[in-house]
JSON list of C-alpha atoms and ligand atoms in Angstrom, two decimals:
[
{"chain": "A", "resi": 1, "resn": "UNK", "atom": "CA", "xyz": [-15.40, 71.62, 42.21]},
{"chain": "A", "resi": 2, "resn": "UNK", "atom": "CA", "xyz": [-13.99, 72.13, 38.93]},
{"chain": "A", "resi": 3, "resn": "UNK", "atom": "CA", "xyz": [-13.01, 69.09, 36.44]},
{"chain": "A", "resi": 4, "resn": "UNK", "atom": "CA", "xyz": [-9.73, 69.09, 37.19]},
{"chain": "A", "resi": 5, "resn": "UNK", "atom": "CA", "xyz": [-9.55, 68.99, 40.62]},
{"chain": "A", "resi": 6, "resn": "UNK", "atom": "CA", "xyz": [-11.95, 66.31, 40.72]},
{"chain": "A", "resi": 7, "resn": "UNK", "atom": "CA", "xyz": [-9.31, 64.86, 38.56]},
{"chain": "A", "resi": 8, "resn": "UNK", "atom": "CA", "xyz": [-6.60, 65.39, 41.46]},
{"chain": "A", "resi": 9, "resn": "UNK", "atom": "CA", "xyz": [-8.93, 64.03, 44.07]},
{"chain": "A", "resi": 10, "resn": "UNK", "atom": "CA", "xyz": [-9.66, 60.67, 42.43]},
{"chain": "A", "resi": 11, "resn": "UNK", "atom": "CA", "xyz": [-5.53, 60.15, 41.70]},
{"chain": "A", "resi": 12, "resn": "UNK", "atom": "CA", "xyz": [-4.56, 60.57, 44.70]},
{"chain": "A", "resi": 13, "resn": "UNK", "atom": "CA", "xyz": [-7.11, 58.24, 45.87]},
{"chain": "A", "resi": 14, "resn": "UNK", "atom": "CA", "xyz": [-6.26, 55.52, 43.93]},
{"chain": "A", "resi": 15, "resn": "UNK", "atom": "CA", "xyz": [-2.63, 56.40, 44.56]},
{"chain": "A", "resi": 16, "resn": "UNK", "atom": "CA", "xyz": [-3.56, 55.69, 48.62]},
{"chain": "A", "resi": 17, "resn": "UNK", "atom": "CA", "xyz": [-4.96, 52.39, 48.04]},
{"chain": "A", "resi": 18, "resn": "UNK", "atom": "CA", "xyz": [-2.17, 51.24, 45.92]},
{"chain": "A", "resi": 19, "resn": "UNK", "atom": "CA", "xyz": [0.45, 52.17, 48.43]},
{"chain": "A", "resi": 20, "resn": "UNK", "atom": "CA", "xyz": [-2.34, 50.62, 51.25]},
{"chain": "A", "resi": 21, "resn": "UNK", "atom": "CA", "xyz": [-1.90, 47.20, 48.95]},
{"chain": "A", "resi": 22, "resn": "UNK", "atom": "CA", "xyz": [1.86, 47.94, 48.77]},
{"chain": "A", "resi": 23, "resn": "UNK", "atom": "CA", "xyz": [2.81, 48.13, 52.33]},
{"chain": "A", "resi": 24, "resn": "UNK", "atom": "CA", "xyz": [-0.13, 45.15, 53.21]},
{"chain": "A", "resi": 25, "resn": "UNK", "atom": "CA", "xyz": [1.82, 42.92, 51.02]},
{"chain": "A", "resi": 26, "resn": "UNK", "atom": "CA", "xyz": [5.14, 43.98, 52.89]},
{"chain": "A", "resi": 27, "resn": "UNK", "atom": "CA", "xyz": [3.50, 43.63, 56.12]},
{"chain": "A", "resi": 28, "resn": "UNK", "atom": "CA", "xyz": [2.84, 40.08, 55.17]},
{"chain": "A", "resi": 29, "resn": "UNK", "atom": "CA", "xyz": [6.00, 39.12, 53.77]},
{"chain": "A", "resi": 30, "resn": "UNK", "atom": "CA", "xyz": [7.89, 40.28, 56.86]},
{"chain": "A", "resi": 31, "resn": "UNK", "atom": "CA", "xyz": [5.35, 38.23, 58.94]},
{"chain": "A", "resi": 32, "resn": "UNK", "atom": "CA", "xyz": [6.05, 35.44, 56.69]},
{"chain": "A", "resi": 33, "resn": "UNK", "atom": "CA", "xyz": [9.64, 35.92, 57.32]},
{"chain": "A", "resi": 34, "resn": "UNK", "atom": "CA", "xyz": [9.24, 36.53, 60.80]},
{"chain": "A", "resi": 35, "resn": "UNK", "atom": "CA", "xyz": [7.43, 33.03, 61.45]},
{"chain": "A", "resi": 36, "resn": "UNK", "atom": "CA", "xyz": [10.36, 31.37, 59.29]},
{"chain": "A", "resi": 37, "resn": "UNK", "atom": "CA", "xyz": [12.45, 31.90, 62.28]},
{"chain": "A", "resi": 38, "resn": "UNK", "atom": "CA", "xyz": [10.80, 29.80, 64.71]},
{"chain": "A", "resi": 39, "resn": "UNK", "atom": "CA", "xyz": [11.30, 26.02, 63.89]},
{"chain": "A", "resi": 40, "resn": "UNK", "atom": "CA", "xyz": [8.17, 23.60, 64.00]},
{"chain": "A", "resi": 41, "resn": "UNK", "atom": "CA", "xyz": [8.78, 22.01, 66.74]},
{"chain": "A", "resi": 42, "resn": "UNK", "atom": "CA", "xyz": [6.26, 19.81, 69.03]},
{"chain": "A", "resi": 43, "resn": "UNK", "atom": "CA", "xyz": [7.70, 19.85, 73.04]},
{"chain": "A", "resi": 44, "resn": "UNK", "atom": "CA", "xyz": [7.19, 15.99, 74.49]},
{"chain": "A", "resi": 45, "resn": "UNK", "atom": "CA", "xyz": [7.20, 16.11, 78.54]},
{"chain": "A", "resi": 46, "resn": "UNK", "atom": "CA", "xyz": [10.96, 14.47, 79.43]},
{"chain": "A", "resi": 47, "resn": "UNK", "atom": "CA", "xyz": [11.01, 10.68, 78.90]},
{"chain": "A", "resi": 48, "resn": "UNK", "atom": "CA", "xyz": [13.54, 10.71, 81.88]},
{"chain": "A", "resi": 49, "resn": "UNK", "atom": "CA", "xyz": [12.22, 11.82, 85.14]},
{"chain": "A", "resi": 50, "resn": "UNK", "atom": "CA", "xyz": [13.12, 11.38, 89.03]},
{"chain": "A", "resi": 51, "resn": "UNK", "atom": "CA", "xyz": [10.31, 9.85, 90.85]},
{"chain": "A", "resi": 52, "resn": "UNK", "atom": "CA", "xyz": [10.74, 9.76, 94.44]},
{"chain": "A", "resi": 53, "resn": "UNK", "atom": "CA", "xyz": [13.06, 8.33, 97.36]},
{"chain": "A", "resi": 54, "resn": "UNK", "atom": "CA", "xyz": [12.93, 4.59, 96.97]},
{"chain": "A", "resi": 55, "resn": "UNK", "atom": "CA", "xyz": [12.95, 4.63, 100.50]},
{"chain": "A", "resi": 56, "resn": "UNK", "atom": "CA", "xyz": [9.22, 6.54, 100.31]},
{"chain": "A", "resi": 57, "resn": "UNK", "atom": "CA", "xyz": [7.54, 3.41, 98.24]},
{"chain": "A", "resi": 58, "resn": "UNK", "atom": "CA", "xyz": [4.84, 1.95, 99.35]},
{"chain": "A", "resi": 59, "resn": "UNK", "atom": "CA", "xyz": [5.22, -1.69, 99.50]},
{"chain": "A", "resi": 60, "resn": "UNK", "atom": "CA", "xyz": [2.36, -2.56, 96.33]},
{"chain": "A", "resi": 61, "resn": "UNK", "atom": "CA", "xyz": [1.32, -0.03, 94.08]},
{"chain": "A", "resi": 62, "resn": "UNK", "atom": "CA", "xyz": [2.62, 3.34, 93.81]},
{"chain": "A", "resi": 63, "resn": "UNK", "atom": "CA", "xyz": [1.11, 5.77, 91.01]},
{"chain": "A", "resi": 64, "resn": "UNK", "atom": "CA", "xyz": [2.68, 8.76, 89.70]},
{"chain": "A", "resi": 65, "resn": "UNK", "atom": "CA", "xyz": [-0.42, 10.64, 87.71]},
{"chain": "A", "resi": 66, "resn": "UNK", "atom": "CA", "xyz": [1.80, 13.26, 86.28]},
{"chain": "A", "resi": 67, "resn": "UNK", "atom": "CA", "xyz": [3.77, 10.05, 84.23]},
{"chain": "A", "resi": 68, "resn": "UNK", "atom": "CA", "xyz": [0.62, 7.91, 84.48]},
{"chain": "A", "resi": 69, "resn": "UNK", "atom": "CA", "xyz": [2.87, 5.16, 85.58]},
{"chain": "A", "resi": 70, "resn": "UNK", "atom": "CA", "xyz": [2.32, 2.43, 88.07]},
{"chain": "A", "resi": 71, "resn": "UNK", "atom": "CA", "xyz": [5.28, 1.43, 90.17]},
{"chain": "A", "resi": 72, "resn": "UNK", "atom": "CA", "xyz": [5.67, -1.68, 92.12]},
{"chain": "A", "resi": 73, "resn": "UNK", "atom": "CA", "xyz": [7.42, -2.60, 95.41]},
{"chain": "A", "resi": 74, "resn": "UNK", "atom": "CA", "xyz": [7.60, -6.11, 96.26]},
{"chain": "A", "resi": 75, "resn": "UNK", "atom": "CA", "xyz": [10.37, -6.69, 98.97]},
{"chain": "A", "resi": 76, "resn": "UNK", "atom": "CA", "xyz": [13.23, -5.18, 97.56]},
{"chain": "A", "resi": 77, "resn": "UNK", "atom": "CA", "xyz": [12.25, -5.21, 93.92]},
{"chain": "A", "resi": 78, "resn": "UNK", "atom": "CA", "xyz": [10.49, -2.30, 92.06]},
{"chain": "A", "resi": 79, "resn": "UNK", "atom": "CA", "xyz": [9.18, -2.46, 88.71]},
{"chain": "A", "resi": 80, "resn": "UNK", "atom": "CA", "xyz": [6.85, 0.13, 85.79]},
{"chain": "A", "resi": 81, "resn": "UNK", "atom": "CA", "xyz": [3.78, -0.38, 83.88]},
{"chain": "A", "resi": 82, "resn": "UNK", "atom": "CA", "xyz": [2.55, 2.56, 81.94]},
{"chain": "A", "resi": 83, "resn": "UNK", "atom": "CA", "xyz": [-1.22, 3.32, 82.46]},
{"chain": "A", "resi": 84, "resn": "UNK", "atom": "CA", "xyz": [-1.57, 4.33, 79.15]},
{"chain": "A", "resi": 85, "resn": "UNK", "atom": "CA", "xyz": [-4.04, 2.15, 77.71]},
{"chain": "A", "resi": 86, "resn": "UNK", "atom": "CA", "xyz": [-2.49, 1.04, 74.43]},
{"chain": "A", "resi": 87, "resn": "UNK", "atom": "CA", "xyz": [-6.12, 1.45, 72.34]},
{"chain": "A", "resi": 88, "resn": "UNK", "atom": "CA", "xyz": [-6.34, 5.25, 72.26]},
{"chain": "A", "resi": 89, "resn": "UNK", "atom": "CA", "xyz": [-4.59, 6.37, 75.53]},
{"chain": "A", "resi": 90, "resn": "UNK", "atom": "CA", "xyz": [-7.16, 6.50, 78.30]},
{"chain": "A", "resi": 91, "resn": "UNK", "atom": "CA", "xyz": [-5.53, 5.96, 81.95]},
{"chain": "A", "resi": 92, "resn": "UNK", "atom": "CA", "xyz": [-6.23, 2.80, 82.80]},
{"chain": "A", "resi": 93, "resn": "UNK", "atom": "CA", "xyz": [-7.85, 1.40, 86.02]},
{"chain": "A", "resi": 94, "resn": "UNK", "atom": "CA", "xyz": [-6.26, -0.25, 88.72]},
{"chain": "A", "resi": 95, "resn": "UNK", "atom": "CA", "xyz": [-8.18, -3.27, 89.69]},
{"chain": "A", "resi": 96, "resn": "UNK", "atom": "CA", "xyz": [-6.64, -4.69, 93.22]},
{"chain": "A", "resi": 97, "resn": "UNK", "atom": "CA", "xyz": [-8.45, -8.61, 93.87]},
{"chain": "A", "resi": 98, "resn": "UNK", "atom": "CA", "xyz": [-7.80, -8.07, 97.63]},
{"chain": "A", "resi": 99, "resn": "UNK", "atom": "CA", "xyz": [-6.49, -11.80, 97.69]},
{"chain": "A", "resi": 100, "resn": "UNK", "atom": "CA", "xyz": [-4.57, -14.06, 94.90]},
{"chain": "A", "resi": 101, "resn": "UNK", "atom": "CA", "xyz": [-7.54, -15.25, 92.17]},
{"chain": "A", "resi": 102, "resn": "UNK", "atom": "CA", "xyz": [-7.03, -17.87, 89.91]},
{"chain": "A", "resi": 103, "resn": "UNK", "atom": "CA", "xyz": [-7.96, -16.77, 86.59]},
{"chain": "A", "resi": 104, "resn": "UNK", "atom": "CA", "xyz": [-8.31, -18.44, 83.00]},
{"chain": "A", "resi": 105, "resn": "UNK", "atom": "CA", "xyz": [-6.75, -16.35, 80.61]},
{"chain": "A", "resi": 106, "resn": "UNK", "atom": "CA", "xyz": [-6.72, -16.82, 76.85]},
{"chain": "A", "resi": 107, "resn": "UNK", "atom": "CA", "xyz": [-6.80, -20.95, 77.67]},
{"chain": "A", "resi": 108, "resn": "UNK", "atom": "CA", "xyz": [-4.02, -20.59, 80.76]},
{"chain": "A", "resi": 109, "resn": "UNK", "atom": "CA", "xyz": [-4.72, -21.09, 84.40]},
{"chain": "A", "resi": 110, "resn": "UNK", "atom": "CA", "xyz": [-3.01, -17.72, 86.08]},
{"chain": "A", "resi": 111, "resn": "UNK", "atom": "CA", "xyz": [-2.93, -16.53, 89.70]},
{"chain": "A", "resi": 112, "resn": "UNK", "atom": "CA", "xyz": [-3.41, -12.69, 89.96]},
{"chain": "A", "resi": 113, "resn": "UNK", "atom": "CA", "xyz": [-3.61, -9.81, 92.76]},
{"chain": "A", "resi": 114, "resn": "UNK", "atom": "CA", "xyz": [-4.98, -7.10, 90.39]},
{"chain": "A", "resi": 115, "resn": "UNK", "atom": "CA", "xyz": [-5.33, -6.15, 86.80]},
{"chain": "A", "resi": 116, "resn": "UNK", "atom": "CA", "xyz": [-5.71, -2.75, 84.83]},
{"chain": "A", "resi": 117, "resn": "UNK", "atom": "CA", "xyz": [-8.93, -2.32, 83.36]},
{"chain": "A", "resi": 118, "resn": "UNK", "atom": "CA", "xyz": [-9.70, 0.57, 80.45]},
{"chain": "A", "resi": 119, "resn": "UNK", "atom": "CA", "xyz": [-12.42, 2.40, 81.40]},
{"chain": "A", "resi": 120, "resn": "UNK", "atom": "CA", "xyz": [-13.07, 3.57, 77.84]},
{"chain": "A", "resi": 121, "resn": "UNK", "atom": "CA", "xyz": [-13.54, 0.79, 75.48]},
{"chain": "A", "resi": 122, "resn": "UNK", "atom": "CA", "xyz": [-13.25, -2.46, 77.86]},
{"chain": "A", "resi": 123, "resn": "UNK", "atom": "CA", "xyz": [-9.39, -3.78, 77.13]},
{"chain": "A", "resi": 124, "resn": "UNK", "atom": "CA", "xyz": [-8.98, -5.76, 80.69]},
{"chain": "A", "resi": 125, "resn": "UNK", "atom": "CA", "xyz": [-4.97, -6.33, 80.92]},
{"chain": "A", "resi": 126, "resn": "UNK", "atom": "CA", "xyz": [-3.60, -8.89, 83.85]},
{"chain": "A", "resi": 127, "resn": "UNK", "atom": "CA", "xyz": [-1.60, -8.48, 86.16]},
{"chain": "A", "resi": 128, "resn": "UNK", "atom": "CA", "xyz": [1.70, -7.98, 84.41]},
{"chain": "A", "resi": 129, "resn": "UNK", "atom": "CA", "xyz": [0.25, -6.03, 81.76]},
{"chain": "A", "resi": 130, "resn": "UNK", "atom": "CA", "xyz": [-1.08, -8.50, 79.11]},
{"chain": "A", "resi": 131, "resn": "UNK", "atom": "CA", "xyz": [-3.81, -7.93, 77.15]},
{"chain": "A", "resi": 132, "resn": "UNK", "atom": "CA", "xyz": [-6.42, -10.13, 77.36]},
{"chain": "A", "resi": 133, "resn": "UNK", "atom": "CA", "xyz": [-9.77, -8.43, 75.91]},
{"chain": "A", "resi": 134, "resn": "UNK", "atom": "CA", "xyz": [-10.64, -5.33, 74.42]},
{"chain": "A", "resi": 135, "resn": "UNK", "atom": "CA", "xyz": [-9.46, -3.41, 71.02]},
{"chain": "A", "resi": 136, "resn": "UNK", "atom": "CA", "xyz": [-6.15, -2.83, 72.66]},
{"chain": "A", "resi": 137, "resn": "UNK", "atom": "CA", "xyz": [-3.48, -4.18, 70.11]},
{"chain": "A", "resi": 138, "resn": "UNK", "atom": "CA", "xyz": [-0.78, -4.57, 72.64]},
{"chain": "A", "resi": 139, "resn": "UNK", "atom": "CA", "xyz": [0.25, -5.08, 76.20]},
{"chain": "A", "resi": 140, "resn": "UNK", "atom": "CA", "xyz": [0.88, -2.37, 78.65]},
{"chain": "A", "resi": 141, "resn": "UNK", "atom": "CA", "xyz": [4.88, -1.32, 78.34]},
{"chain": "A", "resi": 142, "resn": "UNK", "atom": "CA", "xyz": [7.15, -1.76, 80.75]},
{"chain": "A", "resi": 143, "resn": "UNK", "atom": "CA", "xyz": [9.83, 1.09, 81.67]},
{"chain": "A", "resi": 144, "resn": "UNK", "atom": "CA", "xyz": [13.34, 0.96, 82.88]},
{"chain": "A", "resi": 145, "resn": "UNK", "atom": "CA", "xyz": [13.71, 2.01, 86.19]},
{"chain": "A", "resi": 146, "resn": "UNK", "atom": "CA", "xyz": [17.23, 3.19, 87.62]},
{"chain": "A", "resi": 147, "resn": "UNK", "atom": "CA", "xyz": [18.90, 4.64, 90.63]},
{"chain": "A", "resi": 148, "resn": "UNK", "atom": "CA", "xyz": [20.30, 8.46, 90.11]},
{"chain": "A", "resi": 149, "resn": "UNK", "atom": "CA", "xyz": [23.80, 8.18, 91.71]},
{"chain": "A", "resi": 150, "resn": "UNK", "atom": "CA", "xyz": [23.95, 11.21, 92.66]},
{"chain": "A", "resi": 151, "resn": "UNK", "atom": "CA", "xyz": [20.51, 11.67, 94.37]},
{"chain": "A", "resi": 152, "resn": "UNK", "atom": "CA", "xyz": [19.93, 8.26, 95.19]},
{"chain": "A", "resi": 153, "resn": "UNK", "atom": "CA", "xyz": [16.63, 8.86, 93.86]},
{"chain": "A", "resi": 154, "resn": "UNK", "atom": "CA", "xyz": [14.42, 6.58, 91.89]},
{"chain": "A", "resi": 155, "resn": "UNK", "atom": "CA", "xyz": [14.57, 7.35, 88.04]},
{"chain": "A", "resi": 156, "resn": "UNK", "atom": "CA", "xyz": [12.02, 5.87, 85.32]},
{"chain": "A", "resi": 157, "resn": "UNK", "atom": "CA", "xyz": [13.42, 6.16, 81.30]},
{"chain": "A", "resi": 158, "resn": "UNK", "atom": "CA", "xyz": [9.82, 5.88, 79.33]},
{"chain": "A", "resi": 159, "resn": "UNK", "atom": "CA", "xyz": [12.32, 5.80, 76.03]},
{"chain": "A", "resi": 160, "resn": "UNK", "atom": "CA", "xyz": [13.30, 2.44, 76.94]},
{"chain": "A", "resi": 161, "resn": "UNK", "atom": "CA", "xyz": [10.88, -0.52, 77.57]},
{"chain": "A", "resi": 162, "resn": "UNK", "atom": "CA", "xyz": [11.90, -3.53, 78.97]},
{"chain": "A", "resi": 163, "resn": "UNK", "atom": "CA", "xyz": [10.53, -7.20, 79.10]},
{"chain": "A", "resi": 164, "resn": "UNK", "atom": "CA", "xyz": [7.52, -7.96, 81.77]},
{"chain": "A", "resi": 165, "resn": "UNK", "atom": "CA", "xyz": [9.67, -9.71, 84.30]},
{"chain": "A", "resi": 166, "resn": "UNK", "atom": "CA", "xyz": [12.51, -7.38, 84.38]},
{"chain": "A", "resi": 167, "resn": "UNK", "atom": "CA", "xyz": [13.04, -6.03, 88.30]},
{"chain": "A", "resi": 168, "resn": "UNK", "atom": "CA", "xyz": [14.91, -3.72, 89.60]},
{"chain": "A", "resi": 169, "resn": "UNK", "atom": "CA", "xyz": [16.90, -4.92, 92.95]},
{"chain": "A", "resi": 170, "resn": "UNK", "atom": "CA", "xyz": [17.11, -1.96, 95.75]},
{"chain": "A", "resi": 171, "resn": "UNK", "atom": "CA", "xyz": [20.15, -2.27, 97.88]},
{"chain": "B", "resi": 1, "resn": "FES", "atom": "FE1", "xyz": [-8.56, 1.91, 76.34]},
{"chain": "B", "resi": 1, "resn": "FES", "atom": "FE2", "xyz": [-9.94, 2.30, 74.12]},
{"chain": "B", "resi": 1, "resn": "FES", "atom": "S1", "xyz": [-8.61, 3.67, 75.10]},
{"chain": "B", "resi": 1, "resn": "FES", "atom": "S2", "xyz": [-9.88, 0.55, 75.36]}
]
């Protein structure tokens, strides 16, 4: 091979990786531009769902795992407690007494059928979701619960909590 066209042979060499950097760099940029497109966006499970026919409660508890939500029947009130524990989000435990206990909580004399116990870190919570020990800053929340008019079906909105004693009447 002659000077020259060892010449040739090292151009055109150096010309392939510069147009292998050129079109990498293109690649990229389109890629870049192709992810642009698709927004950032984290999707929540609906805050609104249909539970069941009120009709189907159980009189007590009822638990609906995919909302981790406890729902109560008492005659013809129904009412929600989340089961998320409100330390770092463990499911808590339902704790049924099998009879009403008297219990001293944080200095007051209360009468309870069950609390939720965490089975992570210890927060106990009574009976209408209070939190009595454990690292648990705050009270299990209570949800709204409705009536879907048109299905007659029994509707919890997790966006909106409401206070402890709130009930919902079934006609
Ligand atoms: Fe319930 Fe920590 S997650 S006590």
């Amino acid at each position: 091979m002659t000077e020259k066209e060892i010449k040739n042979k090292r151009r055109e060499f150096l010309k392939n990786i510069g147009r292998l950097i050129g079109y990498g760099t293109l690649g990229g940029l389109f890629a870049g531009f192709g992810r642009s497109l698709w927004p950032n966006i984290l999707y929540e499970p609906p805050k609104r769902v249909r539970l069941i026919d009120p009709k189907n409660l159980a009189d007590g508890m009822n638990y609906f795992p995919e909302q981790r939500l406890f729902v109560f029947k008492r005659g013809s009130e129904v009412w929600a407690i989340s089961a998320v524990c409100q330390h770092l989000g463990c499911t808590v435990n339902f704790v049924p007494f099998g009879e009403k206990v008297k219990k001293k909580i944080l200095g007051e004399v209360i009468e309870e059928e069950w609390e939720f116990h965490c089975p992570c870190h210890g927060s106990k919570y009574t009976q209408e979701g209070d939190i009595y020990e454990g690292p648990a800053p705050r009270g299990l929340p209570h949800y709204l619960l409705e009536i879907d008019p048109a299905t007659g079906y029994l509707v919890v909105d997790m966006s909106k909590e409401v206070k402890k004693d709130w009930r919902l009447k079934l006609s």
